XYZ file of C-alpha atoms in Angstrom:
418
model
C 0.037 -0.052 0.091
C 2.776 2.359 0.850
C 4.553 1.655 -2.432
C 1.242 2.361 -4.425
C 0.765 5.565 -2.544
C 4.520 6.448 -3.440
C 4.025 5.635 -7.013
C 0.828 7.943 -7.098
C 3.011 10.747 -6.275
C 5.613 10.282 -8.889
C 6.201 13.131 -11.371
C 8.228 12.309 -14.357
C 11.314 14.626 -14.882
C 9.870 16.259 -18.093
C 6.608 17.024 -16.163
C 8.472 18.218 -13.355
C 10.627 20.622 -15.301
C 7.620 21.945 -17.158
C 5.717 22.503 -13.882
C 8.821 24.156 -12.426
C 9.126 26.484 -15.345
C 5.415 27.414 -14.954
C 5.725 28.035 -11.091
C 8.886 30.407 -11.859
C 6.924 32.209 -14.554
C 3.936 32.628 -12.059
C 6.119 33.786 -9.021
C 7.833 36.307 -11.523
C 4.475 37.823 -12.755
C 3.100 37.877 -9.273
C 6.357 39.826 -8.095
C 5.807 42.605 -10.945
C 2.136 42.736 -10.408
C 2.647 43.520 -6.654
C 5.164 46.267 -7.563
C 2.606 47.652 -10.304
C -0.121 47.532 -7.305
C 2.192 49.241 -4.951
C 2.921 52.098 -7.569
C -1.025 52.538 -7.758
C -1.400 52.421 -4.052
C 1.202 55.159 -3.700
C -0.746 57.205 -6.420
C -4.055 56.743 -4.331
C -2.522 57.634 -1.010
C -0.845 60.662 -2.389
C -4.096 62.059 -3.135
C -3.923 61.534 -6.900
C -0.606 62.906 -7.354
C 1.578 61.458 -9.838
C 4.226 59.319 -8.257
C 5.936 57.541 -11.172
C 7.594 60.203 -13.329
C 9.438 59.879 -16.713
C 12.593 59.362 -14.534
C 11.336 55.885 -13.771
C 11.152 55.017 -17.453
C 14.293 53.268 -19.067
C 14.726 55.341 -22.458
C 16.351 52.289 -24.365
C 16.104 48.678 -23.824
C 17.701 45.909 -25.890
C 16.459 42.359 -25.073
C 18.292 39.201 -26.078
C 16.762 35.753 -25.358
C 20.158 34.000 -26.134
C 23.826 34.909 -25.749
C 24.390 33.920 -29.274
C 22.903 37.185 -30.613
C 25.411 39.227 -28.818
C 27.219 39.409 -32.223
C 23.972 40.828 -33.892
C 23.704 43.449 -31.139
C 27.249 44.323 -30.362
C 27.748 46.728 -33.374
C 24.733 48.627 -32.367
C 25.661 48.869 -28.709
C 29.155 49.937 -29.702
C 27.569 52.801 -31.909
C 25.370 53.842 -28.988
C 28.288 53.801 -26.527
C 30.256 56.118 -28.977
C 27.520 58.597 -29.143
C 27.376 58.459 -25.332
C 23.742 56.922 -25.357
C 22.741 54.750 -22.225
C 21.202 51.603 -23.014
C 20.025 48.631 -20.650
C 20.801 45.297 -22.202
C 18.569 42.526 -20.960
C 19.539 39.004 -21.568
C 18.009 35.709 -20.712
C 21.631 34.117 -20.700
C 23.656 34.244 -17.303
C 26.632 33.916 -19.353
C 26.021 36.320 -21.983
C 29.176 38.338 -23.336
C 26.938 41.514 -22.818
C 27.135 41.219 -19.309
C 31.091 41.871 -19.372
C 31.192 44.189 -22.409
C 33.668 46.987 -22.311
C 31.128 49.739 -22.842
C 30.723 52.619 -20.467
C 26.898 53.330 -21.743
C 25.892 49.711 -22.029
C 24.561 48.221 -18.807
C 24.182 44.402 -18.910
C 21.440 42.760 -16.836
C 20.557 39.129 -16.466
C 16.721 38.858 -15.924
C 16.461 35.240 -15.698
C 15.857 32.336 -18.117
C 12.699 31.276 -20.049
C 9.420 32.488 -18.323
C 11.200 34.368 -15.652
C 12.647 36.829 -18.169
C 9.226 37.230 -19.883
C 7.644 37.983 -16.616
C 9.903 40.949 -16.133
C 9.475 42.179 -19.654
C 5.557 41.898 -19.504
C 5.790 44.661 -16.784
C 8.881 46.631 -18.301
C 8.795 50.444 -18.200
C 10.745 51.781 -21.188
C 10.371 54.177 -24.024
C 11.871 51.744 -26.535
C 12.613 47.992 -26.797
C 14.876 46.631 -29.415
C 14.888 42.848 -29.750
C 15.439 39.955 -32.269
C 12.971 37.783 -30.526
C 9.691 36.973 -32.345
C 6.298 36.069 -30.733
C 5.595 39.528 -29.090
C 2.116 39.494 -27.716
C 1.776 35.946 -29.171
C 3.362 33.637 -26.762
C 4.682 34.137 -23.222
C 6.074 37.583 -23.849
C 3.274 40.107 -23.818
C 3.517 43.949 -24.556
C 3.869 45.982 -21.391
C 1.366 48.827 -20.921
C 4.475 50.813 -19.920
C 6.503 50.451 -23.183
C 5.920 52.895 -25.886
C 7.369 51.337 -28.830
C 8.711 47.984 -29.851
C 11.259 47.569 -32.527
C 12.437 44.229 -34.097
C 15.809 43.704 -35.944
C 16.554 40.621 -37.885
C 19.533 38.441 -36.954
C 20.443 37.090 -40.412
C 20.456 37.696 -44.205
C 17.123 36.122 -44.884
C 13.444 36.010 -44.582
C 11.026 38.295 -42.385
C 8.481 35.512 -43.079
C 10.601 32.758 -41.862
C 9.214 33.375 -38.070
C 6.420 30.956 -36.810
C 3.080 32.289 -37.730
C 2.324 36.036 -36.104
C 5.915 36.257 -35.094
C 6.510 39.873 -36.007
C 2.783 41.012 -36.187
C 2.616 43.067 -32.990
C 6.006 45.003 -33.182
C 5.642 48.706 -33.994
C 8.705 48.865 -36.296
C 10.888 46.390 -38.158
C 14.634 46.971 -39.096
C 15.256 45.273 -42.470
C 17.816 44.811 -44.989
C 16.005 44.242 -48.408
C 13.172 45.263 -50.344
C 11.789 41.832 -50.632
C 11.187 41.861 -46.737
C 9.170 45.133 -47.100
C 7.163 43.430 -49.833
C 6.518 40.326 -47.493
C 5.718 42.339 -44.506
C 2.963 44.554 -46.251
C 1.361 41.472 -47.934
C 0.908 40.030 -44.499
C -0.336 43.164 -42.937
C -2.923 43.477 -45.655
C -3.825 39.787 -45.453
C -4.367 39.875 -41.729
C -5.911 43.467 -41.543
C -3.097 44.656 -39.429
C -2.069 48.434 -39.174
C 1.085 49.222 -41.257
C 4.259 49.032 -39.212
C 7.153 51.451 -39.614
C 9.814 49.574 -41.841
C 13.192 50.811 -42.006
C 15.866 49.336 -44.161
C 19.315 49.683 -42.170
C 21.354 46.845 -43.658
C 22.878 44.059 -41.504
C 25.152 45.560 -38.581
C 26.815 41.965 -37.742
C 27.715 41.321 -41.474
C 29.250 44.816 -41.805
C 31.556 43.646 -38.787
C 32.416 40.314 -40.507
C 33.266 42.144 -43.632
C 35.253 44.696 -41.845
C 37.267 42.223 -40.021
C 38.050 40.362 -43.091
C 39.189 43.379 -45.082
C 41.569 44.223 -42.227
C 42.961 40.741 -42.008
C 42.992 39.898 -45.621
C 42.470 36.489 -47.475
C 44.009 33.499 -46.101
C 47.558 32.462 -46.853
C 47.967 30.018 -49.813
C 46.605 26.737 -49.022
C 45.458 23.335 -50.612
C 41.868 23.281 -51.719
C 39.979 23.147 -48.559
C 36.195 22.189 -48.227
C 34.174 23.144 -45.201
C 31.269 20.908 -44.066
C 29.278 22.537 -41.653
C 25.817 21.104 -41.065
C 23.000 21.942 -38.833
C 21.276 19.593 -36.513
C 18.007 17.648 -36.403
C 16.190 15.201 -38.570
C 16.564 17.143 -41.760
C 20.305 18.126 -41.476
C 23.064 16.468 -43.322
C 24.422 13.967 -40.810
C 20.910 12.363 -40.191
C 20.231 12.155 -44.064
C 23.795 10.965 -45.178
C 25.547 9.909 -42.048
C 29.183 9.037 -42.707
C 28.660 8.681 -46.453
C 29.076 12.120 -47.051
C 32.535 12.224 -45.177
C 33.644 9.234 -47.266
C 33.024 10.827 -50.441
C 34.517 14.058 -49.403
C 37.660 12.281 -48.511
C 37.734 10.811 -51.711
C 37.969 14.221 -53.322
C 41.840 14.476 -52.279
C 40.799 17.913 -50.845
C 41.678 19.055 -47.376
C 38.229 18.431 -45.497
C 37.082 20.498 -42.339
C 34.242 19.445 -40.359
C 32.364 21.754 -38.160
C 29.203 20.256 -36.535
C 26.502 22.436 -35.136
C 27.306 22.821 -31.231
C 23.770 21.524 -30.590
C 24.778 18.129 -32.190
C 27.001 17.187 -29.528
C 24.267 17.429 -27.095
C 21.014 16.374 -29.108
C 22.763 13.784 -31.444
C 25.397 12.721 -28.978
C 25.657 8.962 -30.122
C 25.901 10.014 -33.859
C 28.678 12.298 -33.344
C 30.565 9.955 -31.165
C 30.291 7.445 -33.895
C 31.396 9.774 -36.713
C 34.376 10.927 -34.733
C 35.298 7.369 -34.033
C 34.965 6.113 -37.493
C 36.456 9.241 -39.154
C 39.238 10.537 -36.743
C 41.489 13.301 -37.477
C 44.152 13.153 -40.097
C 46.351 15.259 -42.136
C 43.371 15.380 -44.586
C 40.705 15.679 -42.229
C 40.167 18.079 -39.173
C 37.250 18.458 -36.817
C 36.767 22.260 -35.884
C 34.822 23.435 -32.672
C 36.144 26.936 -32.428
C 33.850 29.347 -30.643
C 34.653 31.869 -33.390
C 34.043 30.705 -37.041
C 35.783 33.539 -38.605
C 39.266 31.727 -39.172
C 37.671 28.415 -40.506
C 35.541 30.405 -42.948
C 38.397 32.560 -44.169
C 40.282 29.206 -44.783
C 37.702 27.437 -46.505
C 37.202 27.846 -50.391
C 33.793 26.078 -50.555
C 30.895 25.450 -47.866
C 28.683 22.552 -47.715
C 25.674 22.968 -45.505
C 21.838 22.697 -45.230
C 19.611 25.130 -43.642
C 22.159 26.871 -41.624
C 22.301 30.628 -41.750
C 26.146 30.381 -42.167
C 25.348 29.790 -45.921
C 24.696 33.502 -46.410
C 27.491 34.670 -44.001
C 29.846 32.633 -46.265
C 28.602 33.380 -49.511
C 27.865 37.061 -49.057
C 30.653 38.066 -46.792
C 33.448 35.943 -47.834
C 32.199 35.782 -51.392
C 32.570 32.100 -52.100
C 30.231 29.543 -53.450
C 28.235 27.116 -51.558
C 26.678 23.526 -52.011
C 23.595 23.186 -49.827
C 21.673 19.922 -49.158
C 18.139 19.261 -50.332
C 16.160 19.533 -47.326
C 12.379 19.444 -46.900
C 10.773 22.697 -45.823
C 7.147 22.680 -44.436
C 5.898 26.039 -44.470
C 2.645 25.274 -42.656
C 3.832 26.763 -39.247
C 5.476 29.832 -40.710
C 4.445 33.109 -41.924
C 5.801 31.926 -45.408
C 2.758 29.798 -45.805
C 0.678 32.960 -46.392
C 2.741 34.375 -49.177
C 1.823 34.327 -52.852
C 5.415 35.095 -54.055
C 8.408 32.793 -53.996
C 10.304 32.398 -50.908
C 13.541 34.517 -51.353
C 15.862 32.069 -49.942
C 14.690 29.418 -52.389
C 15.279 31.778 -55.336
C 18.891 32.797 -53.883
C 20.351 29.383 -53.283
C 20.423 28.173 -56.864
C 22.143 31.282 -57.853
C 24.922 31.009 -55.275
C 25.662 27.361 -55.379
C 24.325 23.843 -56.309
C 21.867 21.560 -54.662
C 23.142 18.392 -52.967
C 20.902 15.341 -53.232
C 21.132 11.659 -52.629
C 21.400 11.163 -56.262
C 24.215 13.327 -56.922
C 26.263 12.732 -53.842
C 28.595 10.513 -55.535
C 29.553 13.400 -58.042
C 30.335 15.798 -55.207
C 33.908 16.322 -56.197
C 32.619 17.369 -59.862
C 30.018 19.821 -57.921
C 32.703 21.354 -55.892
C 34.970 22.095 -59.039
C 32.015 23.612 -61.039
C 31.103 25.847 -58.185
C 34.644 27.118 -57.734
C 35.265 27.886 -61.609
C 31.708 28.651 -63.098
C 31.402 32.552 -63.044
C 27.639 32.340 -62.798
C 27.956 31.547 -59.258
C 30.126 34.733 -58.463
C 27.374 36.686 -60.410
C 24.526 34.999 -58.251
C 26.280 36.126 -55.001
C 26.637 39.671 -56.454
C 22.829 39.622 -57.141
C 21.724 38.203 -53.845
C 24.225 40.531 -52.009
C 22.511 43.488 -53.532
C 18.939 42.039 -52.656
C 19.401 41.284 -49.075
C 22.309 43.493 -47.889
C 21.338 47.179 -48.618
C 23.320 49.898 -47.169
C 26.415 47.825 -46.574
C 28.657 49.043 -43.864
C 26.128 51.412 -42.528
C 24.006 49.000 -40.480
C 24.987 50.071 -36.971
C 24.672 53.856 -37.815
C 21.482 53.526 -39.589
C 20.002 51.478 -36.450
C 21.203 53.926 -34.034
C 20.144 57.197 -35.900
C 16.592 55.557 -36.284
C 16.476 54.607 -32.406
C 17.367 58.211 -31.512
C 15.079 59.848 -33.892
C 12.169 57.740 -32.585
C 13.003 58.296 -29.087
C 13.067 62.169 -29.655
C 9.831 61.871 -31.468
C 8.321 59.919 -28.659
C 9.484 62.322 -25.961
C 8.287 65.369 -27.832
C 4.760 63.554 -28.224
C 5.079 62.818 -24.424
C 5.801 66.513 -23.588
C 2.946 67.995 -25.576
C 0.391 66.029 -23.633
């Protein structure tokens, strides 16, 4: 009987983790609700005099839901710091580089992970919030009544319709990098009966940084032809589709091969990675790369083989080198792209910057590599794609900060006139 009672109280680890996350979110929300009630109580006790002044409102907040987006925000933070503009950088990662950034006017603040972070954001008091996180007012993250303006910035050179449905619907403004993104946003707004957002093409600040760094250091020293295999992870990724067969084919090319798996593969696909590392150990021809910074390995590589990883456009547009992209199935149904009546831009760009890898042409991979490296049409394709998705090259951070400061001045002026 005692054993049966004990079994009845058992909660599996997954359910326990979910309940704990919910509990943390509830506690966080209650904490900020209590603070809000105290402010209102002070207002009543003061005889109706305004207790909360504009001094309590943070002018500019940047929110990052993960430390990996620091490279996206750092150019903007550096430009804000250069101009002496204070910004509070709120992050949901306890080890975010922003927390130790050497910028006088950037104050990093860890606001908790997952629901705890959103609980604080939901009651934030700020003029402007800048973020790359989609799903505002759709999932856990709700618009705070004390935030005047929400601005979304893309974190890669690709689609604005690549988020899950309604991901950017409730932002006030979007910082974009290409005209096709403007087209897609306006289409979605019209289709859903949404008020038009403010759309500003600023370029891509983090790619500007990469390009400047590459120009400063110059091309890699002369070396043997080097092929970089950098797959993503998951059921549709290269290693799940082809396993070790693609490594065998690459080794037969005689070229130097660098394999750089997605960091998540070593956690989510641990057994597979251990098997591949055991069967294909490092040698003079083959190296496994796990550097935190991918700059050097991208600089050394002559061609990239990947799947749906964002590194494809970094490599192609910044380093100006060809790619081979795996044939991966893309189910548009959960994404904003499902609504579009025009082609998905990524799928129009990929055939222009490289060749598609399939199970049928895997054996001819060497010929594909050679063609991509020598056929001038891929260089022309990269030039076209760059012009379409990377407007205002070299000006991204400046344009972003110009917009943020102009918007803050506009909001402040309106507030003062009330």
